[in-house]
Structures are given as structure tokens and as C-alpha cells.
JSON list of C-alpha atoms in Angstrom, two decimals:
[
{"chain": "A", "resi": 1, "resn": "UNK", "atom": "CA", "xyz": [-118.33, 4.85, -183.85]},
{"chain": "A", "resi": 2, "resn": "UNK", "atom": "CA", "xyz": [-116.19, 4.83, -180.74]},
{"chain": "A", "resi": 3, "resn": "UNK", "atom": "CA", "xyz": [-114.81, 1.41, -179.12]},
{"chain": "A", "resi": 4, "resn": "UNK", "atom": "CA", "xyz": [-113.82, 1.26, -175.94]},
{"chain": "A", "resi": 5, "resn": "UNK", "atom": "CA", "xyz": [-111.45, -1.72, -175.27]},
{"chain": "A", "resi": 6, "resn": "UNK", "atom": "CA", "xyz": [-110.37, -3.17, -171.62]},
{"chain": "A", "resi": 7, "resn": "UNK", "atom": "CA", "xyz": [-107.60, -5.41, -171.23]},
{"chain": "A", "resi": 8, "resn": "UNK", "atom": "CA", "xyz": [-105.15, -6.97, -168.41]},
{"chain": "A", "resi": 9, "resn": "UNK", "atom": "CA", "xyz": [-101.66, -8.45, -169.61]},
{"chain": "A", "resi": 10, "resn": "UNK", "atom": "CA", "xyz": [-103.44, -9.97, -173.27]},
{"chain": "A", "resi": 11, "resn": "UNK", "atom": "CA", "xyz": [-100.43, -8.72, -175.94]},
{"chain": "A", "resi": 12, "resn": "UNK", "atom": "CA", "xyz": [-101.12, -11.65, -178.23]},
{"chain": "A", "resi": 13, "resn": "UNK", "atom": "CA", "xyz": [-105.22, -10.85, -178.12]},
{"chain": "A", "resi": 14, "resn": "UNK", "atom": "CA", "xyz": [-104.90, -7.37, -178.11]},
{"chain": "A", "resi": 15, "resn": "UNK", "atom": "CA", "xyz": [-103.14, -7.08, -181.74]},
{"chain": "A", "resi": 16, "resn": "UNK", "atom": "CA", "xyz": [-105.72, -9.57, -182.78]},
{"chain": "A", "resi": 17, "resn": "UNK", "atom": "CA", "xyz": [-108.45, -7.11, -181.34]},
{"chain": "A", "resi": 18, "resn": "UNK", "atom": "CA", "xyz": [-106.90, -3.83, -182.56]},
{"chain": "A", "resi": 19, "resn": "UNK", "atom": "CA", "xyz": [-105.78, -5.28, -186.07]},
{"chain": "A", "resi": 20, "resn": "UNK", "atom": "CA", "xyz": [-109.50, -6.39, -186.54]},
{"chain": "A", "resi": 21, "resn": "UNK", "atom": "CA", "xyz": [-110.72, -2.37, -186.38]},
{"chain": "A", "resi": 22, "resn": "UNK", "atom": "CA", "xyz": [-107.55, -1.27, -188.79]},
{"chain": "A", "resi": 23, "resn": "UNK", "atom": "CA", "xyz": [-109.16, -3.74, -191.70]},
{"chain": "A", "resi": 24, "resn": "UNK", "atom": "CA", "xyz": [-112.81, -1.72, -191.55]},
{"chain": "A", "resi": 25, "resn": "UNK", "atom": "CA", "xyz": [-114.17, -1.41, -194.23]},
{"chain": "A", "resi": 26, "resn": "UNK", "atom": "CA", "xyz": [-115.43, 2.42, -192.97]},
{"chain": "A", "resi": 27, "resn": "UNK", "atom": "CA", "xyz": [-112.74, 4.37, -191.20]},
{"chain": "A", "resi": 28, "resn": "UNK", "atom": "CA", "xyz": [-114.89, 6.32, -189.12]},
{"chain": "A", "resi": 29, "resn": "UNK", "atom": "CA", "xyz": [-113.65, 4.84, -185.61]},
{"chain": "A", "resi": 30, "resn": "UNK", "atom": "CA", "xyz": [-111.66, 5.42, -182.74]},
{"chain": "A", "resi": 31, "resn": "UNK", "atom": "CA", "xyz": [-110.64, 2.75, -180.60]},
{"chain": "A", "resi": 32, "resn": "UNK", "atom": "CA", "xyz": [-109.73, 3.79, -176.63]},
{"chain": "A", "resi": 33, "resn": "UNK", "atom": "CA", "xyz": [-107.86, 1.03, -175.30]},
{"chain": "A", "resi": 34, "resn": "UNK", "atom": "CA", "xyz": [-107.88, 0.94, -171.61]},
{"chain": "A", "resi": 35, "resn": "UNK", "atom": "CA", "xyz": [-105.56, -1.27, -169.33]},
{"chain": "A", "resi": 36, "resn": "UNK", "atom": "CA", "xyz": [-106.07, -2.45, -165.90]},
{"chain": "A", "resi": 37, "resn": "UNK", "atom": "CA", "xyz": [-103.09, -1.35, -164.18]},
{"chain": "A", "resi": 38, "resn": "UNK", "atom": "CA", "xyz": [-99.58, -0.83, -165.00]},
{"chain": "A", "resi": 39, "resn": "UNK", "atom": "CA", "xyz": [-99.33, -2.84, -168.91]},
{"chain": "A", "resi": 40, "resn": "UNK", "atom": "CA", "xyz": [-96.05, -4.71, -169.51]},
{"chain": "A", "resi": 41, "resn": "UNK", "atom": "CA", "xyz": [-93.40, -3.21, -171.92]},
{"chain": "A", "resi": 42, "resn": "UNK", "atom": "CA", "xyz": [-95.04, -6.17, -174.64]},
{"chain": "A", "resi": 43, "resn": "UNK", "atom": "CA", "xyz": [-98.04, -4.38, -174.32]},
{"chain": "A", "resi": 44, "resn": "UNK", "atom": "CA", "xyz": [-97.04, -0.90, -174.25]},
{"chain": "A", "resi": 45, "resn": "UNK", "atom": "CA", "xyz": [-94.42, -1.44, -177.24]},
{"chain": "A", "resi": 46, "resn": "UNK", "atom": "CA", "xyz": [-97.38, -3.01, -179.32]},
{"chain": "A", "resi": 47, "resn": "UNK", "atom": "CA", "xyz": [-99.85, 0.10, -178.48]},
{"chain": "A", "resi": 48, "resn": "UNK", "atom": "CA", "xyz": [-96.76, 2.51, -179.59]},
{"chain": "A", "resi": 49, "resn": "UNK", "atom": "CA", "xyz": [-96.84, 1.29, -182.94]},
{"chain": "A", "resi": 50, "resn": "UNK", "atom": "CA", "xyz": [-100.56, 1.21, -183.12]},
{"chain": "A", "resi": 51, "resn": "UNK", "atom": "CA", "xyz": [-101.34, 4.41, -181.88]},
{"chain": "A", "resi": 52, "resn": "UNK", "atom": "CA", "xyz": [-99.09, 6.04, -184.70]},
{"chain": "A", "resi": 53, "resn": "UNK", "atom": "CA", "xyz": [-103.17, 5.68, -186.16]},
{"chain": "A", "resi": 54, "resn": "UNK", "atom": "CA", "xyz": [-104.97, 8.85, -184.51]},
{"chain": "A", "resi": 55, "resn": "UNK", "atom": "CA", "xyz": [-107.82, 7.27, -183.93]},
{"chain": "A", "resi": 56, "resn": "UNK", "atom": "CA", "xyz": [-106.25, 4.81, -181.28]},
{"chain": "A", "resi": 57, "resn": "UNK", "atom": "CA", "xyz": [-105.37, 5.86, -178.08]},
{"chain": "A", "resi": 58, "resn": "UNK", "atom": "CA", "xyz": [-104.11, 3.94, -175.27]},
{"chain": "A", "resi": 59, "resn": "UNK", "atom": "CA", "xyz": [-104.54, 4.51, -171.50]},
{"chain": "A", "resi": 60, "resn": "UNK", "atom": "CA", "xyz": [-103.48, 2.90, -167.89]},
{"chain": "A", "resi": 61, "resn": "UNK", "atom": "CA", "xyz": [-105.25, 2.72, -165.17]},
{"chain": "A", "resi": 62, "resn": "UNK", "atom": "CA", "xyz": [-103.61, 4.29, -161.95]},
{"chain": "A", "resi": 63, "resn": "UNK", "atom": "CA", "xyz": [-104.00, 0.53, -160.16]},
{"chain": "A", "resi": 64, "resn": "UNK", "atom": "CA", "xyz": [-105.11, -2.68, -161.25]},
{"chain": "A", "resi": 65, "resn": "UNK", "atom": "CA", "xyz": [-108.93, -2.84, -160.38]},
{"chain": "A", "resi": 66, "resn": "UNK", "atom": "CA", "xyz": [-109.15, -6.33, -161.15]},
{"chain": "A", "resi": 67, "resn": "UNK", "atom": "CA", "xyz": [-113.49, -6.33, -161.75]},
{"chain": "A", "resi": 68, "resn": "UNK", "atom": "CA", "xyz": [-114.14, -7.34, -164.86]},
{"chain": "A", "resi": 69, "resn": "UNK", "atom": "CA", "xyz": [-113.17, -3.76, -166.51]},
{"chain": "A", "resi": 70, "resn": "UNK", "atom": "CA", "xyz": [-116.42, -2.91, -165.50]},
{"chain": "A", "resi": 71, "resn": "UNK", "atom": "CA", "xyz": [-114.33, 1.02, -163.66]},
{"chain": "A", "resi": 72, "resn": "UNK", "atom": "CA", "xyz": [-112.24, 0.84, -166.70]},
{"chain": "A", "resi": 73, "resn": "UNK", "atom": "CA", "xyz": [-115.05, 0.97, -169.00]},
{"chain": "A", "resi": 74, "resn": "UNK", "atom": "CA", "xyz": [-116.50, 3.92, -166.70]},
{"chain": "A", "resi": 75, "resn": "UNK", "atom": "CA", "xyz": [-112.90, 5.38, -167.44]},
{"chain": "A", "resi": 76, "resn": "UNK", "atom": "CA", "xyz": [-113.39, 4.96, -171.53]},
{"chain": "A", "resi": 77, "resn": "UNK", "atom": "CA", "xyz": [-116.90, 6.44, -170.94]},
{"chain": "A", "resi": 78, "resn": "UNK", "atom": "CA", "xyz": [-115.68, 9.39, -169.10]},
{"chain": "A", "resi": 79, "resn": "UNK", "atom": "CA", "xyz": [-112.54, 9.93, -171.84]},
{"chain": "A", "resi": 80, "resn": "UNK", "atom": "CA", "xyz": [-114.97, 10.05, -174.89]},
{"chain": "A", "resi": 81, "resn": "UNK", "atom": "CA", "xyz": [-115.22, 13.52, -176.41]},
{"chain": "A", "resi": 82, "resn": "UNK", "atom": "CA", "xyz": [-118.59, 13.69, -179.05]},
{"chain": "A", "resi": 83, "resn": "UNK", "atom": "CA", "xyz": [-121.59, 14.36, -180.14]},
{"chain": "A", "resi": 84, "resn": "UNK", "atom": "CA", "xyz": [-124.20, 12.67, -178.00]},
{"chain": "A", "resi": 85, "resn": "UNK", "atom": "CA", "xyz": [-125.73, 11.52, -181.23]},
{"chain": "A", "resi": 86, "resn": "UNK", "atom": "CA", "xyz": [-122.29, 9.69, -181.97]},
{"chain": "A", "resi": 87, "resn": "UNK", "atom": "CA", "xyz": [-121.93, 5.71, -180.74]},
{"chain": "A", "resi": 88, "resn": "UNK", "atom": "CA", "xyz": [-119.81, 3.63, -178.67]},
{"chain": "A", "resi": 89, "resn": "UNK", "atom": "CA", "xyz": [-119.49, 0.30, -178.54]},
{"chain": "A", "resi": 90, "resn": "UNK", "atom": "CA", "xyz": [-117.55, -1.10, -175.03]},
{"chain": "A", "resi": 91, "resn": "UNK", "atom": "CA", "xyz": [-115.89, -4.35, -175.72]},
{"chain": "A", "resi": 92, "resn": "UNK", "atom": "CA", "xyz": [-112.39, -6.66, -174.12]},
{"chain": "A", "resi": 93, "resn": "UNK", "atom": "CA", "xyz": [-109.56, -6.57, -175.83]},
{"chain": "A", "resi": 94, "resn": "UNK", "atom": "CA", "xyz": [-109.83, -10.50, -176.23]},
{"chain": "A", "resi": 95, "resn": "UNK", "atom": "CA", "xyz": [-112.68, -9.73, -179.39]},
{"chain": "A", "resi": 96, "resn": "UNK", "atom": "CA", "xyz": [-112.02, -9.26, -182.86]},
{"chain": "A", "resi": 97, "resn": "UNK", "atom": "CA", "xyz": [-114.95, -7.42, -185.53]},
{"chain": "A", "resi": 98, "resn": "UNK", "atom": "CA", "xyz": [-115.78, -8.80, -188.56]},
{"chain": "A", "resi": 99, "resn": "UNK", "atom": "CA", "xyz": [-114.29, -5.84, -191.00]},
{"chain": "A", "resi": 100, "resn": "UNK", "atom": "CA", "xyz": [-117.99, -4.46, -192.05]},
{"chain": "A", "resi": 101, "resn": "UNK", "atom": "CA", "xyz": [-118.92, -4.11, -188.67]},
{"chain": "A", "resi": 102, "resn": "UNK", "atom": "CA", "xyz": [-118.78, -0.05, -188.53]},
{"chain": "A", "resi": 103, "resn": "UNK", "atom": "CA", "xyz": [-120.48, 0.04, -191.58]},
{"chain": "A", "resi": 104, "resn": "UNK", "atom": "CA", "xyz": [-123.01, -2.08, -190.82]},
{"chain": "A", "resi": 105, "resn": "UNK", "atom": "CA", "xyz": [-123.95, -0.50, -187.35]},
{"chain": "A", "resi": 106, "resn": "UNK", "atom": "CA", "xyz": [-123.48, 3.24, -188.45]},
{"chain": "A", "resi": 107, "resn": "UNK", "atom": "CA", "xyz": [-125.83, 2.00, -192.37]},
{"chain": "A", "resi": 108, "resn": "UNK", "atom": "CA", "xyz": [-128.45, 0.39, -189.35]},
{"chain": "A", "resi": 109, "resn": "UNK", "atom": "CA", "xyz": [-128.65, 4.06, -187.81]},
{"chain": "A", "resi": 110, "resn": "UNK", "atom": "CA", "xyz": [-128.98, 6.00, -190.82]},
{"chain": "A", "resi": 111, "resn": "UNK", "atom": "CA", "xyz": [-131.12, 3.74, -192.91]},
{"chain": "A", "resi": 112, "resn": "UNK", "atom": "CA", "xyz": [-132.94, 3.31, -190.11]},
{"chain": "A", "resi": 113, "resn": "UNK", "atom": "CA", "xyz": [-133.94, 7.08, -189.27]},
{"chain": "A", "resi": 114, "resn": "UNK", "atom": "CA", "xyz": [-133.92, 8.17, -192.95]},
{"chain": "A", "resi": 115, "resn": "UNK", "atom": "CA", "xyz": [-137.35, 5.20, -193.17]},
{"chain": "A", "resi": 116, "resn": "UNK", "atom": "CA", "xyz": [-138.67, 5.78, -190.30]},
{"chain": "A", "resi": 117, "resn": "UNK", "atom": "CA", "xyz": [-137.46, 9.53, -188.81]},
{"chain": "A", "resi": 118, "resn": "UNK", "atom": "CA", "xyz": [-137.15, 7.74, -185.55]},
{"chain": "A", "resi": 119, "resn": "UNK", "atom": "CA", "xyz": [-133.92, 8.43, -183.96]},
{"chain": "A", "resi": 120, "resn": "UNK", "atom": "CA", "xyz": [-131.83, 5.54, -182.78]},
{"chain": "A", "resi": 121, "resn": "UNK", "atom": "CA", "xyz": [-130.61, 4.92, -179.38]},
{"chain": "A", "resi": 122, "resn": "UNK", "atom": "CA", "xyz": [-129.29, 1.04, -180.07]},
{"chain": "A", "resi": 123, "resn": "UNK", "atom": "CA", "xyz": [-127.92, -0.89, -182.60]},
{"chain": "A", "resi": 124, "resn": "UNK", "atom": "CA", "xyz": [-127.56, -4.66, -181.54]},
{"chain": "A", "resi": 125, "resn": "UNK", "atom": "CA", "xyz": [-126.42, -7.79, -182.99]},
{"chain": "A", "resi": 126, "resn": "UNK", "atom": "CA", "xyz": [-125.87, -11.50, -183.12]},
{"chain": "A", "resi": 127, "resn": "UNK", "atom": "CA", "xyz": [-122.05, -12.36, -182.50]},
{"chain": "A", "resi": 128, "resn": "UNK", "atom": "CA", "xyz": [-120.22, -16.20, -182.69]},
{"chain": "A", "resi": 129, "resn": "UNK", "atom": "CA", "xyz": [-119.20, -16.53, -179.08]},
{"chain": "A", "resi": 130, "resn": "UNK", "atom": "CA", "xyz": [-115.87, -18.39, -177.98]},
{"chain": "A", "resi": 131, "resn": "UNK", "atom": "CA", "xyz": [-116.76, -18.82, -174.42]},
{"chain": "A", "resi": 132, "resn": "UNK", "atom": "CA", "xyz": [-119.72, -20.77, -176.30]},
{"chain": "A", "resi": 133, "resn": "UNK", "atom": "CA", "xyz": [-117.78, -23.08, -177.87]},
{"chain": "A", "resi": 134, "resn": "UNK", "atom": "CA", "xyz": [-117.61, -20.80, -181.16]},
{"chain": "A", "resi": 135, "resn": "UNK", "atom": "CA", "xyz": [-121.70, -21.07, -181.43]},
{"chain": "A", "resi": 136, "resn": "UNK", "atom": "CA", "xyz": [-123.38, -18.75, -182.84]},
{"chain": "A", "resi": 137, "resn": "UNK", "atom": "CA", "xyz": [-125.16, -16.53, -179.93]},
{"chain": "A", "resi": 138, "resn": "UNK", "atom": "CA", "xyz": [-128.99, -14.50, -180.91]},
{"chain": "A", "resi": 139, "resn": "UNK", "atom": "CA", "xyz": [-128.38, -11.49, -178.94]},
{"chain": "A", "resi": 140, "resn": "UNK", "atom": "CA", "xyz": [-131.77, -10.40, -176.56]},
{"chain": "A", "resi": 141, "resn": "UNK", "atom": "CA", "xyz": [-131.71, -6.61, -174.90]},
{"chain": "A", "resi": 142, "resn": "UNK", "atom": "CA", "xyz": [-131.49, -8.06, -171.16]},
{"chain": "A", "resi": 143, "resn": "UNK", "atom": "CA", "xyz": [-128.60, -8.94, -168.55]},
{"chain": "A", "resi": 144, "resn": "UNK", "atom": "CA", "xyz": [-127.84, -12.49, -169.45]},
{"chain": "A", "resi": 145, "resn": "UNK", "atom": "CA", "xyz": [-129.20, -12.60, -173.00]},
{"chain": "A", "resi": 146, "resn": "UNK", "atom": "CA", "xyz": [-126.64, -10.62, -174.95]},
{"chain": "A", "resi": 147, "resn": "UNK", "atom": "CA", "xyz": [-122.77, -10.04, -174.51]},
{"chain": "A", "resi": 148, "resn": "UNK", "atom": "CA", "xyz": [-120.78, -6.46, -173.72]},
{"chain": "A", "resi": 149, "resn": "UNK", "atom": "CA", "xyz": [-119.38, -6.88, -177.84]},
{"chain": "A", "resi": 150, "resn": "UNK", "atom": "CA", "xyz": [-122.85, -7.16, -179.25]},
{"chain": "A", "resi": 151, "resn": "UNK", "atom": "CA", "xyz": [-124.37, -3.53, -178.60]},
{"chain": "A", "resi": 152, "resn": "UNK", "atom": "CA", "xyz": [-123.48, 0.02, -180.07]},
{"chain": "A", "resi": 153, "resn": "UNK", "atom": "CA", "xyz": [-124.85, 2.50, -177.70]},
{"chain": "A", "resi": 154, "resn": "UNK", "atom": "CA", "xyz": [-125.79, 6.27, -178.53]},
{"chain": "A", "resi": 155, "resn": "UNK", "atom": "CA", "xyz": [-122.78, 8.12, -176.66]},
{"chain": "A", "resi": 156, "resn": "UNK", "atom": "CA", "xyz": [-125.33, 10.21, -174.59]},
{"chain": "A", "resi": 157, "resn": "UNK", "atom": "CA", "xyz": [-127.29, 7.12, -172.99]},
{"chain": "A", "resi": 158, "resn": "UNK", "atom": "CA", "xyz": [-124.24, 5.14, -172.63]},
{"chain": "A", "resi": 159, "resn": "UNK", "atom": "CA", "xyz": [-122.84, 7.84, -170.36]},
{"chain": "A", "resi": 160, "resn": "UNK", "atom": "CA", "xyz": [-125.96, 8.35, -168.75]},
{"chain": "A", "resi": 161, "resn": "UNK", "atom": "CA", "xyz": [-126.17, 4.95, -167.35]},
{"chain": "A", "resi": 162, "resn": "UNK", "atom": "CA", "xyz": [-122.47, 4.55, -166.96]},
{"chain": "A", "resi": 163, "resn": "UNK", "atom": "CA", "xyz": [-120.88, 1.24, -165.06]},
{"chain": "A", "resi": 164, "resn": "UNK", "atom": "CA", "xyz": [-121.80, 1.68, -161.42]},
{"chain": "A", "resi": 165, "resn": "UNK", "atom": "CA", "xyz": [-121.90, -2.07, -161.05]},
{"chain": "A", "resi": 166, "resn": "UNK", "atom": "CA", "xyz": [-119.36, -4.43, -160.45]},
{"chain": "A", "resi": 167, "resn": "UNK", "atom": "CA", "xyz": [-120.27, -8.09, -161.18]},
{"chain": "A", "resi": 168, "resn": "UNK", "atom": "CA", "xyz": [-119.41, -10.77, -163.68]},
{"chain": "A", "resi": 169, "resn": "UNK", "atom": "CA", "xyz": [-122.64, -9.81, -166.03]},
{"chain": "A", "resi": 170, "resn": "UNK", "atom": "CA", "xyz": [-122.69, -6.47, -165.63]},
{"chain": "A", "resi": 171, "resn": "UNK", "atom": "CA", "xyz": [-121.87, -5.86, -169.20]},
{"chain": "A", "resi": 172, "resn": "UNK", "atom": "CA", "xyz": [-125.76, -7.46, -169.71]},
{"chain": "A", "resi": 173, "resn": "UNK", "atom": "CA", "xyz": [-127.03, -5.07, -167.24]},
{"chain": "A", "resi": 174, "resn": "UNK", "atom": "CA", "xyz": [-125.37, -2.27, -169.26]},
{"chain": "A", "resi": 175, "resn": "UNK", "atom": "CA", "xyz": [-127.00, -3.32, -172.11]},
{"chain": "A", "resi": 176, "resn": "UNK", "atom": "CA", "xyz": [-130.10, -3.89, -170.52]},
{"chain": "A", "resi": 177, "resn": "UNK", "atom": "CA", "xyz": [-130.17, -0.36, -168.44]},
{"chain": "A", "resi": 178, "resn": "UNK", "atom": "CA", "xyz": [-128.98, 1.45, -171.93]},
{"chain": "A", "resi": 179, "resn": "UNK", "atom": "CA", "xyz": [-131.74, -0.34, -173.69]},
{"chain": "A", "resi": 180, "resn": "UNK", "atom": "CA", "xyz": [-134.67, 0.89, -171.24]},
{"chain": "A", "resi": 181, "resn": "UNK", "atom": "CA", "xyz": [-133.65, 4.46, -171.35]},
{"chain": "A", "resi": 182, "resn": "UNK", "atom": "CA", "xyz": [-133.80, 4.42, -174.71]},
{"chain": "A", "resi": 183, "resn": "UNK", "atom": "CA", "xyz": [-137.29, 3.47, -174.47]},
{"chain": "A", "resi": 184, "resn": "UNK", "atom": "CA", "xyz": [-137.59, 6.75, -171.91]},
{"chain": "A", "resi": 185, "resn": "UNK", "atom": "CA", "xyz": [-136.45, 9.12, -174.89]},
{"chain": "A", "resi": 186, "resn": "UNK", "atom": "CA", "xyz": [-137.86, 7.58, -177.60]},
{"chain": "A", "resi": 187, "resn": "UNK", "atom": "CA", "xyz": [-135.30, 6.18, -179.42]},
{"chain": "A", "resi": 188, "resn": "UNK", "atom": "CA", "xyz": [-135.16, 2.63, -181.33]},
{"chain": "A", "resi": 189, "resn": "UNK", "atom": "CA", "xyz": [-133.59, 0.05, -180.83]},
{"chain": "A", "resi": 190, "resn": "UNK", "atom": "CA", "xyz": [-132.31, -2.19, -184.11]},
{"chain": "A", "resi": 191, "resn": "UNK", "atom": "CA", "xyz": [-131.07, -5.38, -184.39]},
{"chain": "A", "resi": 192, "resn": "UNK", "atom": "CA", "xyz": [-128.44, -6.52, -187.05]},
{"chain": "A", "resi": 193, "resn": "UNK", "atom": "CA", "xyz": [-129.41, -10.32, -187.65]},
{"chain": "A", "resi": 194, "resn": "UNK", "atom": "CA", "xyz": [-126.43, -10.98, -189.10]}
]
């Protein structure tokens, strides 16, 4: 499972976010960590020590783009090497993962197509939102009804549809976009109701 993190100036959140993936309980991840713009020496010193992990790599952006991370995230898309089959997850630097999550998205893929043989295209799930006052959020395939954290995306769709937009929610139409043309190939969609 590949995350791709965006973040502007957040050292404090970022370890938070980063620490989170280094307690999995699988350690089949990599974590890209995208910044918009030139990062502060905080941020690049705490990245240093992090990426002594291989699977973390850290990246600025040429200039500060300053929409949402929505080009950064096109950036992370673009940077990930893998098989198509393989998943990515795009999230903000300002999340943290419960420590099963990798296990529980990558056992939802393979228990899934070992019952059914259908392949899977997206593995959702229910997340406890801060922006929501720390309420617990059902996640729904459509812009508005689910948050960029709450999807893992096969790598080859997720590239396919890409971040051309540029608005506040268009982490929802993402999802939404990367939902329907997994519908167009045949592939499931699963949702962790957890």
C-alpha cells in the first residue's frame, strides 16, 4: 500500500502522521511525503531522520501551489513506481492511521478476491473526523460523502483519473471519479465498516 502525504509548514502534525504508519502492524508501505513549497529546516530535519526508513521518501515542490495539495497529490501520483494492481491511499499530513490499517485494507483485497474472484478496484472506510468535532463519519463513494483519508485506490485507476481539479472537495470528486471507473473495468468496490 502506497500513501501519499501533502503538507505545508505542519512539523508537529507531520511526526504525528508519519509515526502513525511506522507502528503498522504490516510493513508493507511506503509513505511519499510531499510539501508545498520550500519546507522549513523543522520540517526537513524531522523528514531526515524519518526517511533513514526506505519506505519514506520526502519531496518539495518547486513553488508553493497553495490549492489544497490537490497538484501535489498529482505530483505523488506521478512519483509512484508499481504494479497497477498495487494501492495508494492519498491523504494530509495532518491524519494519523489506526496501526491495523494496512492490514486491514490489503486482508479486504485479498479476502475479498480469493471469495469472490472479483478483482478489487476500492477499498473504503469509515474514519473519526476532527473537522467533525471527533464524530465518527460513514464514508459514501461520492464528492461530499467521504473524505481524501478514507479510500485506498488501485494504483492504475488512481493514476488514470489523476487530480485535474482544483477545489476545496476535490478529494470527494477523486474518490467519486476513481469509484466510477472502477465500475467501467469491473472491479469492486469494499467497504471496511470499521
Amino acid at each position: 500500500l502506497h500513501f501519499i502525504s501533502v503538507t505545508y509548514l505542519q512539523p508537529t502534525e507531520l511526526m504525528m502522521s508519519v509515526s502513525s504508519l511506522l507502528l503498522q502492524t504490516c510493513g508493507d508501505w511506503t509513505l511519499h511525503v510531499i510539501h508545498d513549497g520550500q519546507a522549513t529546516d523543522d520540517v526537513k530535519r524531522i523528514m531526515s531522520e524519518f526517511c533513514r526508513d526506505e519506505r519514506i521518501h520526502f519531496t518539495q515542490s518547486q513553488k508553493r501551489h497553495n490549492d489544497y495539495g490537490h497538484t501535489n497529490r498529482e505530483l505523488g501520483l506521478s512519483m509512484l513506481r508499481g504494479d497497477d494492481k498495487d494501492f495508494v491511499l492519498v491523504t494530509n499530513a495532518d491524519n494519523y492511521v489506526c496501526p491495523c490499517l494496512v492490514e486491514e485494507v490489503m486482508g479486504a483485497v485479498s479476502g475479498t478476491e480469493g471469495k469472490t474472484g472479483q478483482q478489487v478496484g476500492i477499498v473504503y472506510f469509515d474514519i473519526i473526523h476532527s473537522h467533525l468535532a471527533w464524530k465518527y463519519h460513514r464514508s459514501h463513494l461520492y464528492e461530499g460523502g467521504i473524505d481524501m483519508m478514507a479510500a485506498a485506490i488501485r494504483l492504475d485507476i488512481a493514476k488514470q483519473v489523476g487530480f485535474p481539479w482544483r477545489h476545496y472537495s476535490a478529494d470527494g470528486r477523486y474518490i467519486e471519479q476513481c469509484a466510477k471507473l472502477a465500475v467501467e473495468k469491473d472491479l469492486c468496490a469494499v467497504h471496511i465498516e470499521k
